[in-house]
Amino acid sequence: MMILSRMRVLALASTATMLGLAQPATAQQVDIGAPAPPPAADAPVAQPPANDSQKPATEPAGPSGPDTPVETAAPARRRVPNHMQHPRNMLFYQPIGDTQSDAPPGLFADWRHARTWLGDRGFDVSARYASESGYNFTGGQRKKLTETGQVDFGAKIDMAKIAGIEGGTLQATITWRRGRNLSDDAGLGTLQQVQEVYGRGQTVRVTQLWYEQKIGDAVELKLGRTNPGTDFAAFSCHFQNLSFCGAQPGNLVGDYWYNWPVSQWGGRLHVDVGGGTYLQIGAYEVNPLNLKNNFFVARWHGATGALIPVEAGWTRLGDTGHVGSYKLGAWYSTANGDDVLLDINRRPIVVTGLAPLQRSGRYGVYANVQQQLTGTSKDGKALTGLGIFANVTQADRATSVTDNQATLGIFYKGLLPGLEGDVLGLAVGRTNVNGRAADADRLIPGTPVRDAEYAAEIYYSLTPVPWLELQPNVQWIHHPGGVRTRGDVGVLGLKAAVTL
């Protein structure tokens, strides 16, 4: 993604250092697939955020203006707090095209020193347009070329700078999704969209409006309008096929686990227990009204229950070239769910046509693995080489039409000599249709019986200039919709993003 000359890398690093953007203010999840700058001995080390509650009061504040030389901004040596040991991006900079992360500075960079001025006053602003185009060269009911995209504007506010609250961060993000969906327009019939950025309504949303407080060296408390996929089972969105994008539970049980860009009232308590290990628990409102397309800041009624996820994880950082992340989690929802097969009299719904049986309590488990196998890393961020990932999720069979998903993939950085920061991504996955839902299919004469959908994607990502990402990709879907009699679907795609 990031094809930058060394001059561009150092310029961007200088800007990030001056603005306090070298690391996100909030603890996030590891991402071995994001781009990396070339490993250079003189590359600046990512700094902890300005609102770090463990920062000594006497520590130098660092550069405060655009004319400050980089070499004078060497940070004081100190221990990094435990809560900084779980970054989403194991890299120096944020990815441009990950549609579920904050955008880095781009086209306007520090135009007229505006970002520096805002950064000195505690405001980190971002803006991006991410586009995904697709053409089905085989499969589907008709050949179509469609484009869809997302505009997002974000502001992260350092409460230490504006209100003297050490360790406090306020985040606000607005997203607007627009465009056409190839899966619908071409009649692909897939379980998972071939353009992940489409979905949840083509509308303007308040996606983030939360406050996070760091408490000491090991605890974080986050409250506000957020979503579980940001903190639990979190995974990047470098791929264009939804099978390999975002938190898997949201891809399977999206009627109550809402991923980006939907927000809901919720909170998360994160505790580092040492040695790279952490525990966290959350609680999120389940409210179908949050899925409506009309613009709103928050809903104050309509909740049907609460989603409670828990997660334990271990992160390995350092400069060994083997950074990684291992997570195991589970969730329970107190909201009722419709049985996928039975009606209120415990007879098949498709036969009687009666209302579905209501099941109390919905649940599931997941496991996520990311591991760098070869290459180099610096300060816990993969720079070059091969990394692998695996995500597995199982939901309850009483209420989940798609009840499990498993994906496996690789990221390789530095594939072609002379192209700094390029990334090759390859993934395969299986989305399964619940056997009880398949039993319902069998009861309707002439209805295809659903089984499982298999998806694969390969992409190559490059960035000719720091503010533009281009990522051509090819997708192949076997048994679309889980129907074995349907022809395979092939899609040529282009994911592109511009940051401002």
PDB file of N, CA and C in Angstrom, residues 170-240:
ATOM      1  N   LEU A 170     -11.576  11.513  23.648  1.00  0.00           N
ATOM      2  CA  LEU A 170     -12.929  11.588  23.104  1.00  0.00           C
ATOM      3  C   LEU A 170     -12.841  11.398  21.595  1.00  0.00           C
ATOM      4  N   GLN A 171     -13.613  10.448  21.046  1.00  0.00           N
ATOM      5  CA  GLN A 171     -13.579  10.142  19.617  1.00  0.00           C
ATOM      6  C   GLN A 171     -14.956  10.362  19.005  1.00  0.00           C
ATOM      7  N   ALA A 172     -14.988  11.067  17.866  1.00  0.00           N
ATOM      8  CA  ALA A 172     -16.221  11.258  17.105  1.00  0.00           C
ATOM      9  C   ALA A 172     -15.933  10.957  15.636  1.00  0.00           C
ATOM     10  N   THR A 173     -16.792  10.141  15.003  1.00  0.00           N
ATOM     11  CA  THR A 173     -16.636   9.804  13.591  1.00  0.00           C
ATOM     12  C   THR A 173     -18.002   9.774  12.926  1.00  0.00           C
ATOM     13  N   ILE A 174     -18.095  10.411  11.768  1.00  0.00           N
ATOM     14  CA  ILE A 174     -19.298  10.378  10.949  1.00  0.00           C
ATOM     15  C   ILE A 174     -18.955   9.696   9.630  1.00  0.00           C
ATOM     16  N   THR A 175     -19.800   8.769   9.198  1.00  0.00           N
ATOM     17  CA  THR A 175     -19.586   8.074   7.929  1.00  0.00           C
ATOM     18  C   THR A 175     -20.787   8.272   7.010  1.00  0.00           C
ATOM     19  N   TRP A 176     -20.504   8.262   5.722  1.00  0.00           N
ATOM     20  CA  TRP A 176     -21.553   8.305   4.700  1.00  0.00           C
ATOM     21  C   TRP A 176     -21.241   7.228   3.670  1.00  0.00           C
ATOM     22  N   ARG A 177     -22.142   6.283   3.517  1.00  0.00           N
ATOM     23  CA  ARG A 177     -21.983   5.229   2.522  1.00  0.00           C
ATOM     24  C   ARG A 177     -22.922   5.493   1.343  1.00  0.00           C
ATOM     25  N   ARG A 178     -22.411   5.231   0.144  1.00  0.00           N
ATOM     26  CA  ARG A 178     -23.154   5.519  -1.074  1.00  0.00           C
ATOM     27  C   ARG A 178     -22.806   4.459  -2.126  1.00  0.00           C
ATOM     28  N   GLY A 179     -23.554   4.446  -3.250  1.00  0.00           N
ATOM     29  CA  GLY A 179     -23.190   3.602  -4.374  1.00  0.00           C
ATOM     30  C   GLY A 179     -24.094   2.398  -4.553  1.00  0.00           C
ATOM     31  N   ARG A 180     -23.647   1.485  -5.408  1.00  0.00           N
ATOM     32  CA  ARG A 180     -24.406   0.304  -5.790  1.00  0.00           C
ATOM     33  C   ARG A 180     -23.683  -0.964  -5.349  1.00  0.00           C
ATOM     34  N   ASN A 181     -24.477  -2.020  -5.126  1.00  0.00           N
ATOM     35  CA  ASN A 181     -23.966  -3.286  -4.616  1.00  0.00           C
ATOM     36  C   ASN A 181     -23.995  -4.335  -5.727  1.00  0.00           C
ATOM     37  N   LEU A 182     -22.841  -4.842  -6.113  1.00  0.00           N
ATOM     38  CA  LEU A 182     -22.760  -5.824  -7.193  1.00  0.00           C
ATOM     39  C   LEU A 182     -23.520  -7.102  -6.855  1.00  0.00           C
ATOM     40  N   SER A 183     -23.468  -7.529  -5.611  1.00  0.00           N
ATOM     41  CA  SER A 183     -24.153  -8.762  -5.221  1.00  0.00           C
ATOM     42  C   SER A 183     -25.640  -8.693  -5.549  1.00  0.00           C
ATOM     43  N   ASP A 184     -26.256  -7.519  -5.344  1.00  0.00           N
ATOM     44  CA  ASP A 184     -27.678  -7.345  -5.646  1.00  0.00           C
ATOM     45  C   ASP A 184     -27.907  -7.067  -7.131  1.00  0.00           C
ATOM     46  N   ASP A 185     -27.155  -6.115  -7.688  1.00  0.00           N
ATOM     47  CA  ASP A 185     -27.419  -5.661  -9.051  1.00  0.00           C
ATOM     48  C   ASP A 185     -27.157  -6.747 -10.089  1.00  0.00           C
ATOM     49  N   ALA A 186     -26.180  -7.592  -9.843  1.00  0.00           N
ATOM     50  CA  ALA A 186     -25.848  -8.654 -10.797  1.00  0.00           C
ATOM     51  C   ALA A 186     -26.479  -9.983 -10.419  1.00  0.00           C
ATOM     52  N   GLY A 187     -27.240 -10.025  -9.311  1.00  0.00           N
ATOM     53  CA  GLY A 187     -27.878 -11.261  -8.893  1.00  0.00           C
ATOM     54  C   GLY A 187     -26.899 -12.368  -8.566  1.00  0.00           C
ATOM     55  N   LEU A 188     -25.848 -12.025  -7.824  1.00  0.00           N
ATOM     56  CA  LEU A 188     -24.822 -13.033  -7.502  1.00  0.00           C
ATOM     57  C   LEU A 188     -25.324 -14.058  -6.497  1.00  0.00           C
ATOM     58  N   GLY A 189     -26.237 -13.658  -5.608  1.00  0.00           N
ATOM     59  CA  GLY A 189     -26.787 -14.588  -4.635  1.00  0.00           C
ATOM     60  C   GLY A 189     -25.807 -15.049  -3.586  1.00  0.00           C
ATOM     61  N   THR A 190     -24.810 -14.230  -3.259  1.00  0.00           N
ATOM     62  CA  THR A 190     -23.781 -14.637  -2.305  1.00  0.00           C
ATOM     63  C   THR A 190     -24.232 -14.391  -0.865  1.00  0.00           C
ATOM     64  N   LEU A 191     -23.683 -15.175   0.049  1.00  0.00           N
ATOM     65  CA  LEU A 191     -23.935 -14.966   1.468  1.00  0.00           C
ATOM     66  C   LEU A 191     -23.165 -13.754   1.985  1.00  0.00           C
ATOM     67  N   GLN A 192     -21.957 -13.559   1.482  1.00  0.00           N
ATOM     68  CA  GLN A 192     -21.099 -12.459   1.906  1.00  0.00           C
ATOM     69  C   GLN A 192     -20.891 -11.514   0.720  1.00  0.00           C
ATOM     70  N   GLN A 193     -20.988 -10.221   0.975  1.00  0.00           N
ATOM     71  CA  GLN A 193     -20.875  -9.238  -0.089  1.00  0.00           C
ATOM     72  C   GLN A 193     -19.483  -9.230  -0.701  1.00  0.00           C
ATOM     73  N   VAL A 194     -19.417  -8.928  -1.996  1.00  0.00           N
ATOM     74  CA  VAL A 194     -18.131  -8.843  -2.686  1.00  0.00           C
ATOM     75  C   VAL A 194     -17.574  -7.428  -2.635  1.00  0.00           C
ATOM     76  N   GLN A 195     -18.325  -6.497  -2.039  1.00  0.00           N
ATOM     77  CA  GLN A 195     -17.862  -5.134  -1.762  1.00  0.00           C
ATOM     78  C   GLN A 195     -18.206  -4.837  -0.305  1.00  0.00           C
ATOM     79  N   GLU A 196     -17.222  -5.062   0.585  1.00  0.00           N
ATOM     80  CA  GLU A 196     -17.514  -5.009   2.006  1.00  0.00           C
ATOM     81  C   GLU A 196     -17.984  -3.634   2.469  1.00  0.00           C
ATOM     82  N   VAL A 197     -17.588  -2.570   1.764  1.00  0.00           N
ATOM     83  CA  VAL A 197     -17.917  -1.229   2.229  1.00  0.00           C
ATOM     84  C   VAL A 197     -19.381  -0.886   1.989  1.00  0.00           C
ATOM     85  N   TYR A 198     -20.080  -1.689   1.169  1.00  0.00           N
ATOM     86  CA  TYR A 198     -21.511  -1.497   0.993  1.00  0.00           C
ATOM     87  C   TYR A 198     -22.242  -2.183   2.150  1.00  0.00           C
ATOM     88  N   GLY A 199     -23.338  -1.647   2.544  1.00  0.00           N
ATOM     89  CA  GLY A 199     -24.123  -2.342   3.557  1.00  0.00           C
ATOM     90  C   GLY A 199     -24.538  -1.455   4.703  1.00  0.00           C
ATOM     91  N   ARG A 200     -25.495  -1.923   5.460  1.00  0.00           N
ATOM     92  CA  ARG A 200     -26.053  -1.220   6.617  1.00  0.00           C
ATOM     93  C   ARG A 200     -26.691   0.108   6.201  1.00  0.00           C
ATOM     94  N   GLY A 201     -27.121   0.202   4.923  1.00  0.00           N
ATOM     95  CA  GLY A 201     -27.837   1.391   4.488  1.00  0.00           C
ATOM     96  C   GLY A 201     -26.924   2.435   3.911  1.00  0.00           C
ATOM     97  N   GLN A 202     -27.303   2.970   2.766  1.00  0.00           N
ATOM     98  CA  GLN A 202     -26.535   4.032   2.142  1.00  0.00           C
ATOM     99  C   GLN A 202     -26.979   5.353   2.746  1.00  0.00           C
ATOM    100  N   THR A 203     -26.384   5.689   3.866  1.00  0.00           N
ATOM    101  CA  THR A 203     -26.857   6.824   4.642  1.00  0.00           C
ATOM    102  C   THR A 203     -25.723   7.410   5.468  1.00  0.00           C
ATOM    103  N   VAL A 204     -25.995   8.558   6.066  1.00  0.00           N
ATOM    104  CA  VAL A 204     -25.042   9.203   6.963  1.00  0.00           C
ATOM    105  C   VAL A 204     -25.284   8.703   8.380  1.00  0.00           C
ATOM    106  N   ARG A 205     -24.215   8.327   9.072  1.00  0.00           N
ATOM    107  CA  ARG A 205     -24.337   7.799  10.428  1.00  0.00           C
ATOM    108  C   ARG A 205     -23.306   8.434  11.356  1.00  0.00           C
ATOM    109  N   VAL A 206     -23.669   8.528  12.619  1.00  0.00           N
ATOM    110  CA  VAL A 206     -22.689   8.782  13.677  1.00  0.00           C
ATOM    111  C   VAL A 206     -22.136   7.413  14.064  1.00  0.00           C
ATOM    112  N   THR A 207     -20.944   7.110  13.615  1.00  0.00           N
ATOM    113  CA  THR A 207     -20.354   5.782  13.803  1.00  0.00           C
ATOM    114  C   THR A 207     -19.616   5.663  15.129  1.00  0.00           C
ATOM    115  N   GLN A 208     -19.003   6.749  15.581  1.00  0.00           N
ATOM    116  CA  GLN A 208     -18.303   6.736  16.865  1.00  0.00           C
ATOM    117  C   GLN A 208     -18.592   8.034  17.611  1.00  0.00           C
ATOM    118  N   LEU A 209     -18.899   7.915  18.877  1.00  0.00           N
ATOM    119  CA  LEU A 209     -19.029   9.061  19.772  1.00  0.00           C
ATOM    120  C   LEU A 209     -18.811   8.533  21.193  1.00  0.00           C
ATOM    121  N   TRP A 210     -17.538   8.252  21.505  1.00  0.00           N
ATOM    122  CA  TRP A 210     -17.236   7.599  22.761  1.00  0.00           C
ATOM    123  C   TRP A 210     -16.123   8.313  23.523  1.00  0.00           C
ATOM    124  N   TYR A 211     -16.061   8.008  24.802  1.00  0.00           N
ATOM    125  CA  TYR A 211     -15.009   8.532  25.675  1.00  0.00           C
ATOM    126  C   TYR A 211     -14.267   7.354  26.290  1.00  0.00           C
ATOM    127  N   GLU A 212     -12.936   7.441  26.286  1.00  0.00           N
ATOM    128  CA  GLU A 212     -12.111   6.403  26.902  1.00  0.00           C
ATOM    129  C   GLU A 212     -11.189   7.029  27.934  1.00  0.00           C
ATOM    130  N   GLN A 213     -11.084   6.341  29.082  1.00  0.00           N
ATOM    131  CA  GLN A 213     -10.226   6.819  30.157  1.00  0.00           C
ATOM    132  C   GLN A 213      -9.235   5.738  30.539  1.00  0.00           C
ATOM    133  N   LYS A 214      -7.952   6.066  30.477  1.00  0.00           N
ATOM    134  CA  LYS A 214      -6.914   5.162  30.960  1.00  0.00           C
ATOM    135  C   LYS A 214      -6.755   5.364  32.458  1.00  0.00           C
ATOM    136  N   ILE A 215      -6.736   4.248  33.185  1.00  0.00           N
ATOM    137  CA  ILE A 215      -6.652   4.282  34.648  1.00  0.00           C
ATOM    138  C   ILE A 215      -5.378   3.553  35.048  1.00  0.00           C
ATOM    139  N   GLY A 216      -4.374   4.315  35.422  1.00  0.00           N
ATOM    140  CA  GLY A 216      -3.105   3.708  35.778  1.00  0.00           C
ATOM    141  C   GLY A 216      -2.409   3.125  34.570  1.00  0.00           C
ATOM    142  N   ASP A 217      -1.661   2.054  34.811  1.00  0.00           N
ATOM    143  CA  ASP A 217      -0.804   1.465  33.786  1.00  0.00           C
ATOM    144  C   ASP A 217      -1.432   0.269  33.102  1.00  0.00           C
ATOM    145  N   ALA A 218      -2.634  -0.157  33.519  1.00  0.00           N
ATOM    146  CA  ALA A 218      -3.136  -1.431  33.008  1.00  0.00           C
ATOM    147  C   ALA A 218      -4.622  -1.455  32.673  1.00  0.00           C
ATOM    148  N   VAL A 219      -5.360  -0.394  32.936  1.00  0.00           N
ATOM    149  CA  VAL A 219      -6.815  -0.437  32.795  1.00  0.00           C
ATOM    150  C   VAL A 219      -7.290   0.648  31.835  1.00  0.00           C
ATOM    151  N   GLU A 220      -8.249   0.290  30.994  1.00  0.00           N
ATOM    152  CA  GLU A 220      -8.928   1.240  30.124  1.00  0.00           C
ATOM    153  C   GLU A 220     -10.435   1.049  30.278  1.00  0.00           C
ATOM    154  N   LEU A 221     -11.163   2.140  30.337  1.00  0.00           N
ATOM    155  CA  LEU A 221     -12.622   2.114  30.378  1.00  0.00           C
ATOM    156  C   LEU A 221     -13.140   2.967  29.238  1.00  0.00           C
ATOM    157  N   LYS A 222     -14.008   2.385  28.410  1.00  0.00           N
ATOM    158  CA  LYS A 222     -14.529   3.061  27.219  1.00  0.00           C
ATOM    159  C   LYS A 222     -16.052   3.042  27.269  1.00  0.00           C
ATOM    160  N   LEU A 223     -16.695   4.199  27.041  1.00  0.00           N
ATOM    161  CA  LEU A 223     -18.147   4.319  27.115  1.00  0.00           C
ATOM    162  C   LEU A 223     -18.649   5.243  26.010  1.00  0.00           C
ATOM    163  N   GLY A 224     -19.841   4.968  25.478  1.00  0.00           N
ATOM    164  CA  GLY A 224     -20.454   5.865  24.519  1.00  0.00           C
ATOM    165  C   GLY A 224     -21.081   5.136  23.353  1.00  0.00           C
ATOM    166  N   ARG A 225     -21.174   5.822  22.203  1.00  0.00           N
ATOM    167  CA  ARG A 225     -21.678   5.225  20.972  1.00  0.00           C
ATOM    168  C   ARG A 225     -20.509   4.542  20.279  1.00  0.00           C
ATOM    169  N   THR A 226     -20.553   3.233  20.235  1.00  0.00           N
ATOM    170  CA  THR A 226     -19.464   2.448  19.675  1.00  0.00           C
ATOM    171  C   THR A 226     -20.056   1.171  19.112  1.00  0.00           C
ATOM    172  N   ASN A 227     -19.235   0.152  18.834  1.00  0.00           N
ATOM    173  CA  ASN A 227     -19.755  -1.143  18.391  1.00  0.00           C
ATOM    174  C   ASN A 227     -18.796  -2.234  18.831  1.00  0.00           C
ATOM    175  N   PRO A 228     -19.282  -3.459  19.046  1.00  0.00           N
ATOM    176  CA  PRO A 228     -18.432  -4.519  19.594  1.00  0.00           C
ATOM    177  C   PRO A 228     -17.289  -4.907  18.672  1.00  0.00           C
ATOM    178  N   GLY A 229     -17.496  -4.822  17.338  1.00  0.00           N
ATOM    179  CA  GLY A 229     -16.456  -5.248  16.412  1.00  0.00           C
ATOM    180  C   GLY A 229     -15.213  -4.400  16.428  1.00  0.00           C
ATOM    181  N   THR A 230     -15.277  -3.220  17.039  1.00  0.00           N
ATOM    182  CA  THR A 230     -14.086  -2.379  17.176  1.00  0.00           C
ATOM    183  C   THR A 230     -13.110  -2.965  18.176  1.00  0.00           C
ATOM    184  N   ASP A 231     -13.613  -3.623  19.215  1.00  0.00           N
ATOM    185  CA  ASP A 231     -12.767  -4.085  20.314  1.00  0.00           C
ATOM    186  C   ASP A 231     -12.751  -5.599  20.503  1.00  0.00           C
ATOM    187  N   PHE A 232     -13.759  -6.311  20.000  1.00  0.00           N
ATOM    188  CA  PHE A 232     -13.851  -7.756  20.217  1.00  0.00           C
ATOM    189  C   PHE A 232     -13.858  -8.472  18.863  1.00  0.00           C
ATOM    190  N   ALA A 233     -13.045  -9.522  18.757  1.00  0.00           N
ATOM    191  CA  ALA A 233     -12.885 -10.262  17.500  1.00  0.00           C
ATOM    192  C   ALA A 233     -12.456  -9.336  16.381  1.00  0.00           C
ATOM    193  N   ALA A 234     -11.787  -8.238  16.721  1.00  0.00           N
ATOM    194  CA  ALA A 234     -11.449  -7.209  15.747  1.00  0.00           C
ATOM    195  C   ALA A 234     -10.470  -7.732  14.706  1.00  0.00           C
ATOM    196  N   PHE A 235     -10.749  -7.374  13.457  1.00  0.00           N
ATOM    197  CA  PHE A 235      -9.867  -7.752  12.352  1.00  0.00           C
ATOM    198  C   PHE A 235      -9.930  -6.653  11.307  1.00  0.00           C
ATOM    199  N   SER A 236      -8.874  -6.521  10.529  1.00  0.00           N
ATOM    200  CA  SER A 236      -8.767  -5.445   9.553  1.00  0.00           C
ATOM    201  C   SER A 236      -9.726  -5.640   8.386  1.00  0.00           C
ATOM    202  N   CYS A 237      -9.819  -4.608   7.532  1.00  0.00           N
ATOM    203  CA  CYS A 237     -10.640  -4.664   6.325  1.00  0.00           C
ATOM    204  C   CYS A 237      -9.793  -4.348   5.093  1.00  0.00           C
ATOM    205  N   HIS A 238      -8.678  -5.045   4.949  1.00  0.00           N
ATOM    206  CA  HIS A 238      -7.846  -4.858   3.762  1.00  0.00           C
ATOM    207  C   HIS A 238      -8.454  -5.555   2.551  1.00  0.00           C
ATOM    208  N   PHE A 239      -9.100  -6.685   2.751  1.00  0.00           N
ATOM    209  CA  PHE A 239      -9.730  -7.413   1.650  1.00  0.00           C
ATOM    210  C   PHE A 239     -11.044  -6.743   1.270  1.00  0.00           C
ATOM    211  N   GLN A 240     -11.493  -6.987   0.019  1.00  0.00           N
ATOM    212  CA  GLN A 240     -12.742  -6.400  -0.452  1.00  0.00           C
ATOM    213  C   GLN A 240     -13.937  -7.317  -0.183  1.00  0.00           C
TER     214      GLN A 240
END
